[in-house]
JSON list of C-alpha atoms in Angstrom, two decimals:
[
{"chain": "A", "resi": 1, "resn": "MET", "atom": "CA", "xyz": [-0.04, -0.03, -0.01]},
{"chain": "A", "resi": 2, "resn": "LEU", "atom": "CA", "xyz": [2.82, 2.24, 0.77]},
{"chain": "A", "resi": 3, "resn": "LEU", "atom": "CA", "xyz": [4.24, 2.22, -2.65]},
{"chain": "A", "resi": 4, "resn": "TRP", "atom": "CA", "xyz": [1.01, 2.75, -4.60]},
{"chain": "A", "resi": 5, "resn": "ARG", "atom": "CA", "xyz": [2.36, 5.84, -6.29]},
{"chain": "A", "resi": 6, "resn": "TRP", "atom": "CA", "xyz": [4.84, 3.97, -8.39]},
{"chain": "A", "resi": 7, "resn": "ARG", "atom": "CA", "xyz": [2.80, 0.66, -9.36]},
{"chain": "A", "resi": 8, "resn": "ARG", "atom": "CA", "xyz": [1.16, 0.77, -12.83]},
{"chain": "A", "resi": 9, "resn": "ASN", "atom": "CA", "xyz": [-2.38, 0.92, -12.98]},
{"chain": "A", "resi": 10, "resn": "GLU", "atom": "CA", "xyz": [-5.19, 3.04, -15.06]},
{"chain": "A", "resi": 11, "resn": "LEU", "atom": "CA", "xyz": [-5.89, 5.56, -12.32]},
{"chain": "A", "resi": 12, "resn": "ARG", "atom": "CA", "xyz": [-2.37, 6.36, -11.54]},
{"chain": "A", "resi": 13, "resn": "HIS", "atom": "CA", "xyz": [-1.14, 9.66, -13.15]},
{"chain": "A", "resi": 14, "resn": "ARG", "atom": "CA", "xyz": [2.52, 10.64, -13.68]},
{"chain": "A", "resi": 15, "resn": "SER", "atom": "CA", "xyz": [2.00, 13.30, -11.26]},
{"chain": "A", "resi": 16, "resn": "HIS", "atom": "CA", "xyz": [1.45, 10.71, -8.57]},
{"chain": "A", "resi": 17, "resn": "ALA", "atom": "CA", "xyz": [4.87, 9.44, -9.16]},
{"chain": "A", "resi": 18, "resn": "VAL", "atom": "CA", "xyz": [6.48, 12.95, -9.21]},
{"chain": "A", "resi": 19, "resn": "GLU", "atom": "CA", "xyz": [4.71, 13.88, -6.05]},
{"chain": "A", "resi": 20, "resn": "GLY", "atom": "CA", "xyz": [5.82, 10.56, -4.51]},
{"chain": "A", "resi": 21, "resn": "TRP", "atom": "CA", "xyz": [9.38, 11.32, -5.27]},
{"chain": "A", "resi": 22, "resn": "VAL", "atom": "CA", "xyz": [9.15, 14.97, -4.18]},
{"chain": "A", "resi": 23, "resn": "LEU", "atom": "CA", "xyz": [7.76, 13.58, -0.74]},
{"chain": "A", "resi": 24, "resn": "VAL", "atom": "CA", "xyz": [10.61, 11.03, -0.38]},
{"chain": "A", "resi": 25, "resn": "VAL", "atom": "CA", "xyz": [13.08, 13.83, -0.98]},
{"chain": "A", "resi": 26, "resn": "LEU", "atom": "CA", "xyz": [11.25, 16.06, 1.74]},
{"chain": "A", "resi": 27, "resn": "MET", "atom": "CA", "xyz": [11.09, 12.97, 4.04]},
{"chain": "A", "resi": 28, "resn": "VAL", "atom": "CA", "xyz": [14.89, 12.77, 3.78]},
{"chain": "A", "resi": 29, "resn": "ALA", "atom": "CA", "xyz": [15.51, 16.26, 4.33]},
{"chain": "A", "resi": 30, "resn": "GLY", "atom": "CA", "xyz": [13.10, 16.44, 7.26]},
{"chain": "A", "resi": 31, "resn": "PHE", "atom": "CA", "xyz": [14.58, 13.44, 9.13]},
{"chain": "A", "resi": 32, "resn": "ILE", "atom": "CA", "xyz": [18.30, 14.07, 8.13]},
{"chain": "A", "resi": 33, "resn": "GLY", "atom": "CA", "xyz": [18.57, 17.67, 7.10]},
{"chain": "A", "resi": 34, "resn": "ALA", "atom": "CA", "xyz": [16.56, 19.30, 10.16]},
{"chain": "A", "resi": 35, "resn": "PRO", "atom": "CA", "xyz": [18.44, 17.47, 12.98]},
{"chain": "A", "resi": 36, "resn": "LEU", "atom": "CA", "xyz": [21.89, 18.01, 11.07]},
{"chain": "A", "resi": 37, "resn": "GLY", "atom": "CA", "xyz": [20.96, 21.79, 10.62]},
{"chain": "A", "resi": 38, "resn": "GLY", "atom": "CA", "xyz": [20.17, 21.93, 14.33]},
{"chain": "A", "resi": 39, "resn": "ALA", "atom": "CA", "xyz": [23.52, 20.42, 15.33]},
{"chain": "A", "resi": 40, "resn": "VAL", "atom": "CA", "xyz": [25.37, 22.77, 13.11]},
{"chain": "A", "resi": 41, "resn": "ALA", "atom": "CA", "xyz": [23.71, 25.66, 14.59]},
{"chain": "A", "resi": 42, "resn": "GLY", "atom": "CA", "xyz": [24.38, 24.34, 18.12]},
{"chain": "A", "resi": 43, "resn": "ASP", "atom": "CA", "xyz": [28.05, 24.00, 17.32]},
{"chain": "A", "resi": 44, "resn": "ALA", "atom": "CA", "xyz": [28.34, 27.43, 15.99]},
{"chain": "A", "resi": 45, "resn": "VAL", "atom": "CA", "xyz": [26.80, 28.83, 18.95]},
{"chain": "A", "resi": 46, "resn": "LEU", "atom": "CA", "xyz": [29.28, 27.02, 21.18]},
{"chain": "A", "resi": 47, "resn": "GLU", "atom": "CA", "xyz": [32.20, 28.26, 18.95]},
{"chain": "A", "resi": 48, "resn": "ALA", "atom": "CA", "xyz": [31.00, 31.71, 19.21]},
{"chain": "A", "resi": 49, "resn": "ARG", "atom": "CA", "xyz": [30.78, 31.70, 22.88]},
{"chain": "A", "resi": 50, "resn": "ALA", "atom": "CA", "xyz": [34.26, 30.08, 23.21]},
{"chain": "A", "resi": 51, "resn": "ARG", "atom": "CA", "xyz": [35.57, 32.94, 20.95]},
{"chain": "A", "resi": 52, "resn": "GLN", "atom": "CA", "xyz": [33.74, 35.40, 23.04]},
{"chain": "A", "resi": 53, "resn": "ARG", "atom": "CA", "xyz": [35.28, 33.97, 26.26]},
{"chain": "A", "resi": 54, "resn": "SER", "atom": "CA", "xyz": [38.87, 33.85, 24.75]},
{"chain": "A", "resi": 55, "resn": "GLU", "atom": "CA", "xyz": [38.50, 37.51, 23.46]},
{"chain": "A", "resi": 56, "resn": "SER", "atom": "CA", "xyz": [37.33, 38.90, 26.81]},
{"chain": "A", "resi": 57, "resn": "HIS", "atom": "CA", "xyz": [39.64, 39.73, 29.72]},
{"chain": "A", "resi": 58, "resn": "LEU", "atom": "CA", "xyz": [38.96, 40.65, 33.17]},
{"chain": "A", "resi": 59, "resn": "THR", "atom": "CA", "xyz": [40.85, 43.85, 34.07]},
{"chain": "A", "resi": 60, "resn": "VAL", "atom": "CA", "xyz": [41.03, 45.90, 37.20]},
{"chain": "A", "resi": 61, "resn": "ALA", "atom": "CA", "xyz": [39.67, 49.54, 36.79]},
{"chain": "A", "resi": 62, "resn": "VAL", "atom": "CA", "xyz": [40.12, 52.16, 39.43]},
{"chain": "A", "resi": 63, "resn": "LEU", "atom": "CA", "xyz": [37.14, 54.52, 40.16]},
{"chain": "A", "resi": 64, "resn": "ALA", "atom": "CA", "xyz": [37.96, 58.09, 39.19]},
{"chain": "A", "resi": 65, "resn": "GLU", "atom": "CA", "xyz": [34.94, 59.35, 41.33]},
{"chain": "A", "resi": 66, "resn": "SER", "atom": "CA", "xyz": [33.02, 58.05, 44.38]},
{"chain": "A", "resi": 67, "resn": "ALA", "atom": "CA", "xyz": [29.68, 56.12, 43.26]},
{"chain": "A", "resi": 68, "resn": "THR", "atom": "CA", "xyz": [26.75, 58.14, 44.09]},
{"chain": "A", "resi": 69, "resn": "PRO", "atom": "CA", "xyz": [23.79, 56.33, 45.45]},
{"chain": "A", "resi": 70, "resn": "PRO", "atom": "CA", "xyz": [20.93, 56.29, 42.77]},
{"chain": "A", "resi": 71, "resn": "ALA", "atom": "CA", "xyz": [17.45, 57.36, 43.58]},
{"chain": "A", "resi": 72, "resn": "GLY", "atom": "CA", "xyz": [15.08, 54.64, 44.65]},
{"chain": "A", "resi": 73, "resn": "GLY", "atom": "CA", "xyz": [17.21, 52.76, 47.09]},
{"chain": "A", "resi": 74, "resn": "SER", "atom": "CA", "xyz": [19.23, 50.60, 44.51]},
{"chain": "A", "resi": 75, "resn": "THR", "atom": "CA", "xyz": [22.45, 49.34, 45.66]},
{"chain": "A", "resi": 76, "resn": "ARG", "atom": "CA", "xyz": [23.85, 49.41, 42.04]},
{"chain": "A", "resi": 77, "resn": "THR", "atom": "CA", "xyz": [24.96, 52.48, 40.09]},
{"chain": "A", "resi": 78, "resn": "THR", "atom": "CA", "xyz": [27.72, 53.52, 37.60]},
{"chain": "A", "resi": 79, "resn": "ALA", "atom": "CA", "xyz": [30.88, 55.63, 38.28]},
{"chain": "A", "resi": 80, "resn": "GLU", "atom": "CA", "xyz": [33.62, 56.90, 36.06]},
{"chain": "A", "resi": 81, "resn": "ALA", "atom": "CA", "xyz": [36.67, 54.73, 36.09]},
{"chain": "A", "resi": 82, "resn": "ARG", "atom": "CA", "xyz": [39.90, 54.14, 34.17]},
{"chain": "A", "resi": 83, "resn": "TRP", "atom": "CA", "xyz": [41.70, 51.02, 33.28]},
{"chain": "A", "resi": 84, "resn": "THR", "atom": "CA", "xyz": [44.97, 50.02, 31.23]},
{"chain": "A", "resi": 85, "resn": "ASP", "atom": "CA", "xyz": [44.73, 47.56, 28.39]},
{"chain": "A", "resi": 86, "resn": "ALA", "atom": "CA", "xyz": [47.28, 44.80, 27.67]},
{"chain": "A", "resi": 87, "resn": "GLY", "atom": "CA", "xyz": [49.07, 47.17, 25.23]},
{"chain": "A", "resi": 88, "resn": "GLY", "atom": "CA", "xyz": [49.34, 49.85, 27.99]},
{"chain": "A", "resi": 89, "resn": "ALA", "atom": "CA", "xyz": [46.73, 52.39, 26.69]},
{"chain": "A", "resi": 90, "resn": "THR", "atom": "CA", "xyz": [44.68, 53.84, 29.26]},
{"chain": "A", "resi": 91, "resn": "HIS", "atom": "CA", "xyz": [40.86, 53.93, 28.92]},
{"chain": "A", "resi": 92, "resn": "ARG", "atom": "CA", "xyz": [38.02, 55.55, 30.65]},
{"chain": "A", "resi": 93, "resn": "GLY", "atom": "CA", "xyz": [34.35, 55.05, 31.08]},
{"chain": "A", "resi": 94, "resn": "ARG", "atom": "CA", "xyz": [31.41, 54.51, 33.34]},
{"chain": "A", "resi": 95, "resn": "VAL", "atom": "CA", "xyz": [31.28, 51.13, 34.99]},
{"chain": "A", "resi": 96, "resn": "PRO", "atom": "CA", "xyz": [28.47, 49.33, 37.03]},
{"chain": "A", "resi": 97, "resn": "VAL", "atom": "CA", "xyz": [29.46, 49.53, 40.63]},
{"chain": "A", "resi": 98, "resn": "ALA", "atom": "CA", "xyz": [28.04, 49.08, 44.04]},
{"chain": "A", "resi": 99, "resn": "SER", "atom": "CA", "xyz": [26.81, 52.33, 45.43]},
{"chain": "A", "resi": 100, "resn": "HIS", "atom": "CA", "xyz": [29.02, 52.39, 48.47]},
{"chain": "A", "resi": 101, "resn": "LEU", "atom": "CA", "xyz": [32.38, 52.43, 46.82]},
{"chain": "A", "resi": 102, "resn": "GLU", "atom": "CA", "xyz": [34.66, 55.41, 47.03]},
{"chain": "A", "resi": 103, "resn": "ARG", "atom": "CA", "xyz": [37.02, 57.05, 44.71]},
{"chain": "A", "resi": 104, "resn": "GLY", "atom": "CA", "xyz": [40.27, 54.96, 44.22]},
{"chain": "A", "resi": 105, "resn": "ALA", "atom": "CA", "xyz": [38.51, 51.73, 44.71]},
{"chain": "A", "resi": 106, "resn": "ARG", "atom": "CA", "xyz": [39.31, 48.71, 42.56]},
{"chain": "A", "resi": 107, "resn": "VAL", "atom": "CA", "xyz": [36.51, 47.11, 40.47]},
{"chain": "A", "resi": 108, "resn": "PRO", "atom": "CA", "xyz": [36.67, 44.44, 37.98]},
{"chain": "A", "resi": 109, "resn": "VAL", "atom": "CA", "xyz": [35.52, 45.15, 34.50]},
{"chain": "A", "resi": 110, "resn": "TRP", "atom": "CA", "xyz": [35.46, 42.92, 31.26]},
{"chain": "A", "resi": 111, "resn": "THR", "atom": "CA", "xyz": [37.39, 44.41, 28.27]},
{"chain": "A", "resi": 112, "resn": "ASP", "atom": "CA", "xyz": [37.97, 43.08, 24.73]},
{"chain": "A", "resi": 113, "resn": "GLU", "atom": "CA", "xyz": [41.27, 42.99, 22.94]},
{"chain": "A", "resi": 114, "resn": "ASP", "atom": "CA", "xyz": [41.24, 46.60, 22.30]},
{"chain": "A", "resi": 115, "resn": "GLY", "atom": "CA", "xyz": [40.74, 47.45, 25.88]},
{"chain": "A", "resi": 116, "resn": "ALA", "atom": "CA", "xyz": [37.00, 48.40, 25.35]},
{"chain": "A", "resi": 117, "resn": "MET", "atom": "CA", "xyz": [34.64, 47.61, 27.83]},
{"chain": "A", "resi": 118, "resn": "THR", "atom": "CA", "xyz": [32.41, 44.63, 27.13]},
{"chain": "A", "resi": 119, "resn": "SER", "atom": "CA", "xyz": [29.87, 42.49, 29.01]},
{"chain": "A", "resi": 120, "resn": "ALA", "atom": "CA", "xyz": [30.94, 39.42, 30.86]},
{"chain": "A", "resi": 121, "resn": "PRO", "atom": "CA", "xyz": [31.20, 36.44, 28.64]},
{"chain": "A", "resi": 122, "resn": "PRO", "atom": "CA", "xyz": [28.63, 33.75, 29.21]},
{"chain": "A", "resi": 123, "resn": "GLY", "atom": "CA", "xyz": [29.74, 30.75, 31.37]},
{"chain": "A", "resi": 124, "resn": "GLN", "atom": "CA", "xyz": [29.89, 27.14, 30.04]},
{"chain": "A", "resi": 125, "resn": "ALA", "atom": "CA", "xyz": [26.35, 26.24, 31.16]},
{"chain": "A", "resi": 126, "resn": "ALA", "atom": "CA", "xyz": [24.79, 29.32, 29.64]},
{"chain": "A", "resi": 127, "resn": "ALA", "atom": "CA", "xyz": [26.83, 28.78, 26.36]},
{"chain": "A", "resi": 128, "resn": "ARG", "atom": "CA", "xyz": [25.43, 25.08, 26.37]},
{"chain": "A", "resi": 129, "resn": "TYR", "atom": "CA", "xyz": [21.81, 26.45, 27.00]},
{"chain": "A", "resi": 130, "resn": "ASP", "atom": "CA", "xyz": [22.13, 28.92, 24.17]},
{"chain": "A", "resi": 131, "resn": "ALA", "atom": "CA", "xyz": [23.43, 26.16, 21.93]},
{"chain": "A", "resi": 132, "resn": "ALA", "atom": "CA", "xyz": [20.65, 23.92, 22.86]},
{"chain": "A", "resi": 133, "resn": "VAL", "atom": "CA", "xyz": [18.02, 26.75, 22.22]},
{"chain": "A", "resi": 134, "resn": "ALA", "atom": "CA", "xyz": [19.62, 27.59, 18.84]},
{"chain": "A", "resi": 135, "resn": "ALA", "atom": "CA", "xyz": [19.70, 23.87, 17.89]},
{"chain": "A", "resi": 136, "resn": "LEU", "atom": "CA", "xyz": [16.06, 23.26, 18.84]},
{"chain": "A", "resi": 137, "resn": "ALA", "atom": "CA", "xyz": [14.94, 26.48, 17.00]},
{"chain": "A", "resi": 138, "resn": "VAL", "atom": "CA", "xyz": [16.72, 25.54, 13.81]},
{"chain": "A", "resi": 139, "resn": "THR", "atom": "CA", "xyz": [15.46, 21.87, 13.97]},
{"chain": "A", "resi": 140, "resn": "VAL", "atom": "CA", "xyz": [11.95, 22.91, 14.64]},
{"chain": "A", "resi": 141, "resn": "SER", "atom": "CA", "xyz": [12.10, 25.59, 11.95]},
{"chain": "A", "resi": 142, "resn": "LEU", "atom": "CA", "xyz": [13.48, 23.17, 9.32]},
{"chain": "A", "resi": 143, "resn": "GLY", "atom": "CA", "xyz": [11.23, 20.76, 10.19]},
{"chain": "A", "resi": 144, "resn": "LEU", "atom": "CA", "xyz": [8.20, 23.39, 9.62]},
{"chain": "A", "resi": 145, "resn": "LEU", "atom": "CA", "xyz": [9.60, 24.34, 6.39]},
{"chain": "A", "resi": 146, "resn": "VAL", "atom": "CA", "xyz": [9.69, 20.77, 5.19]},
{"chain": "A", "resi": 147, "resn": "LEU", "atom": "CA", "xyz": [6.09, 20.23, 6.34]},
{"chain": "A", "resi": 148, "resn": "THR", "atom": "CA", "xyz": [5.05, 23.41, 4.49]},
{"chain": "A", "resi": 149, "resn": "LEU", "atom": "CA", "xyz": [6.89, 22.41, 1.28]},
{"chain": "A", "resi": 150, "resn": "HIS", "atom": "CA", "xyz": [5.09, 19.01, 1.79]},
{"chain": "A", "resi": 151, "resn": "ARG", "atom": "CA", "xyz": [1.65, 20.69, 2.00]},
{"chain": "A", "resi": 152, "resn": "LEU", "atom": "CA", "xyz": [2.37, 23.14, -1.06]},
{"chain": "A", "resi": 153, "resn": "VAL", "atom": "CA", "xyz": [3.50, 20.14, -3.19]},
{"chain": "A", "resi": 154, "resn": "ARG", "atom": "CA", "xyz": [0.42, 18.13, -2.27]},
{"chain": "A", "resi": 155, "resn": "ARG", "atom": "CA", "xyz": [-1.85, 20.94, -2.82]},
{"chain": "A", "resi": 156, "resn": "HIS", "atom": "CA", "xyz": [-0.30, 21.80, -6.18]},
{"chain": "A", "resi": 157, "resn": "TYR", "atom": "CA", "xyz": [-0.78, 18.14, -7.41]},
{"chain": "A", "resi": 158, "resn": "GLU", "atom": "CA", "xyz": [-4.19, 17.74, -5.88]},
{"chain": "A", "resi": 159, "resn": "ARG", "atom": "CA", "xyz": [-5.45, 20.87, -7.68]},
{"chain": "A", "resi": 160, "resn": "ARG", "atom": "CA", "xyz": [-3.76, 19.67, -11.05]},
{"chain": "A", "resi": 161, "resn": "ARG", "atom": "CA", "xyz": [-5.47, 16.31, -10.82]},
{"chain": "A", "resi": 162, "resn": "ALA", "atom": "CA", "xyz": [-8.90, 17.74, -9.88]},
{"chain": "A", "resi": 163, "resn": "ALA", "atom": "CA", "xyz": [-8.63, 20.13, -12.82]},
{"chain": "A", "resi": 164, "resn": "LEU", "atom": "CA", "xyz": [-7.62, 17.21, -15.09]},
{"chain": "A", "resi": 165, "resn": "TRP", "atom": "CA", "xyz": [-10.45, 15.13, -13.61]},
{"chain": "A", "resi": 166, "resn": "GLY", "atom": "CA", "xyz": [-12.81, 18.04, -14.22]},
{"chain": "A", "resi": 167, "resn": "ARG", "atom": "CA", "xyz": [-11.97, 18.35, -17.79]},
{"chain": "A", "resi": 168, "resn": "GLY", "atom": "CA", "xyz": [-12.21, 14.63, -18.32]},
{"chain": "A", "resi": 169, "resn": "TRP", "atom": "CA", "xyz": [-15.67, 14.72, -16.51]},
{"chain": "A", "resi": 170, "resn": "ALA", "atom": "CA", "xyz": [-16.77, 17.73, -18.78]},
{"chain": "A", "resi": 171, "resn": "ARG", "atom": "CA", "xyz": [-16.07, 15.56, -21.84]},
{"chain": "A", "resi": 172, "resn": "VAL", "atom": "CA", "xyz": [-18.03, 12.46, -20.59]},
{"chain": "A", "resi": 173, "resn": "ALA", "atom": "CA", "xyz": [-20.81, 14.16, -18.65]},
{"chain": "A", "resi": 174, "resn": "PRO", "atom": "CA", "xyz": [-22.97, 15.06, -21.89]},
{"chain": "A", "resi": 175, "resn": "GLU", "atom": "CA", "xyz": [-22.87, 11.48, -23.12]},
{"chain": "A", "resi": 176, "resn": "TRP", "atom": "CA", "xyz": [-23.71, 9.98, -19.58]},
{"chain": "A", "resi": 177, "resn": "ALA", "atom": "CA", "xyz": [-26.68, 12.51, -19.39]},
{"chain": "A", "resi": 178, "resn": "ARG", "atom": "CA", "xyz": [-28.01, 11.44, -22.71]},
{"chain": "A", "resi": 179, "resn": "LYS", "atom": "CA", "xyz": [-27.85, 7.82, -21.98]},
{"chain": "A", "resi": 180, "resn": "ASP", "atom": "CA", "xyz": [-29.81, 8.35, -18.70]},
{"chain": "A", "resi": 181, "resn": "ALA", "atom": "CA", "xyz": [-32.65, 10.26, -20.39]}
]
C-alpha cells in the first residue's frame, strides 16, 4: 500500500509518481537535514561563545569618582573609572559598581582585545543552554519548512489532478446525461 504511487494502474497519473518522489526527498530532508542543521547551529553557537570567552579579559579598573547612590534605594549605580589594556593604553568609562564604593576603589571590568569595556562572557552552562536553544529552534524551523513544502506540493498536485478530472468529466458528462434520459 505504501508504494502505490509507483505501481502501474489506470488511475495513476504521472503526477502521482512525481509527487511521491518529491515527498521522499522532503522526508529525507526532514529526518536528516533538520537535525543536522540543528547540530550545526548548536556547534556554531558554542564556537561563538568560546571565542567570546577567549577575547574577553577581566581587568581591574580604578574609580575616578565616588559612586553616588541612585534614587530609589538601589544598591547598584555607575561611576567613572579608568583602566589599562594589555598594550598599555589607558581607557576611561562609566562602569557598573556598588553604590557604597569610594574614589580609588578597584573594581573588575570585562574588556575586549582593544581594551574597550564589554559585557562578561557567558559561562559554560549558559553557552550550552544557548546552543541547545539555537539547535532546537533551527531543527523545528527546518522541520516546519519541510512540512510546509510538503503541503504546498500536495496542494499543487491535488489541484492539478482535480482540474484534469474536471476536464475529463466535462467531456464524458454530456454522453452520460443522454444515456440516462
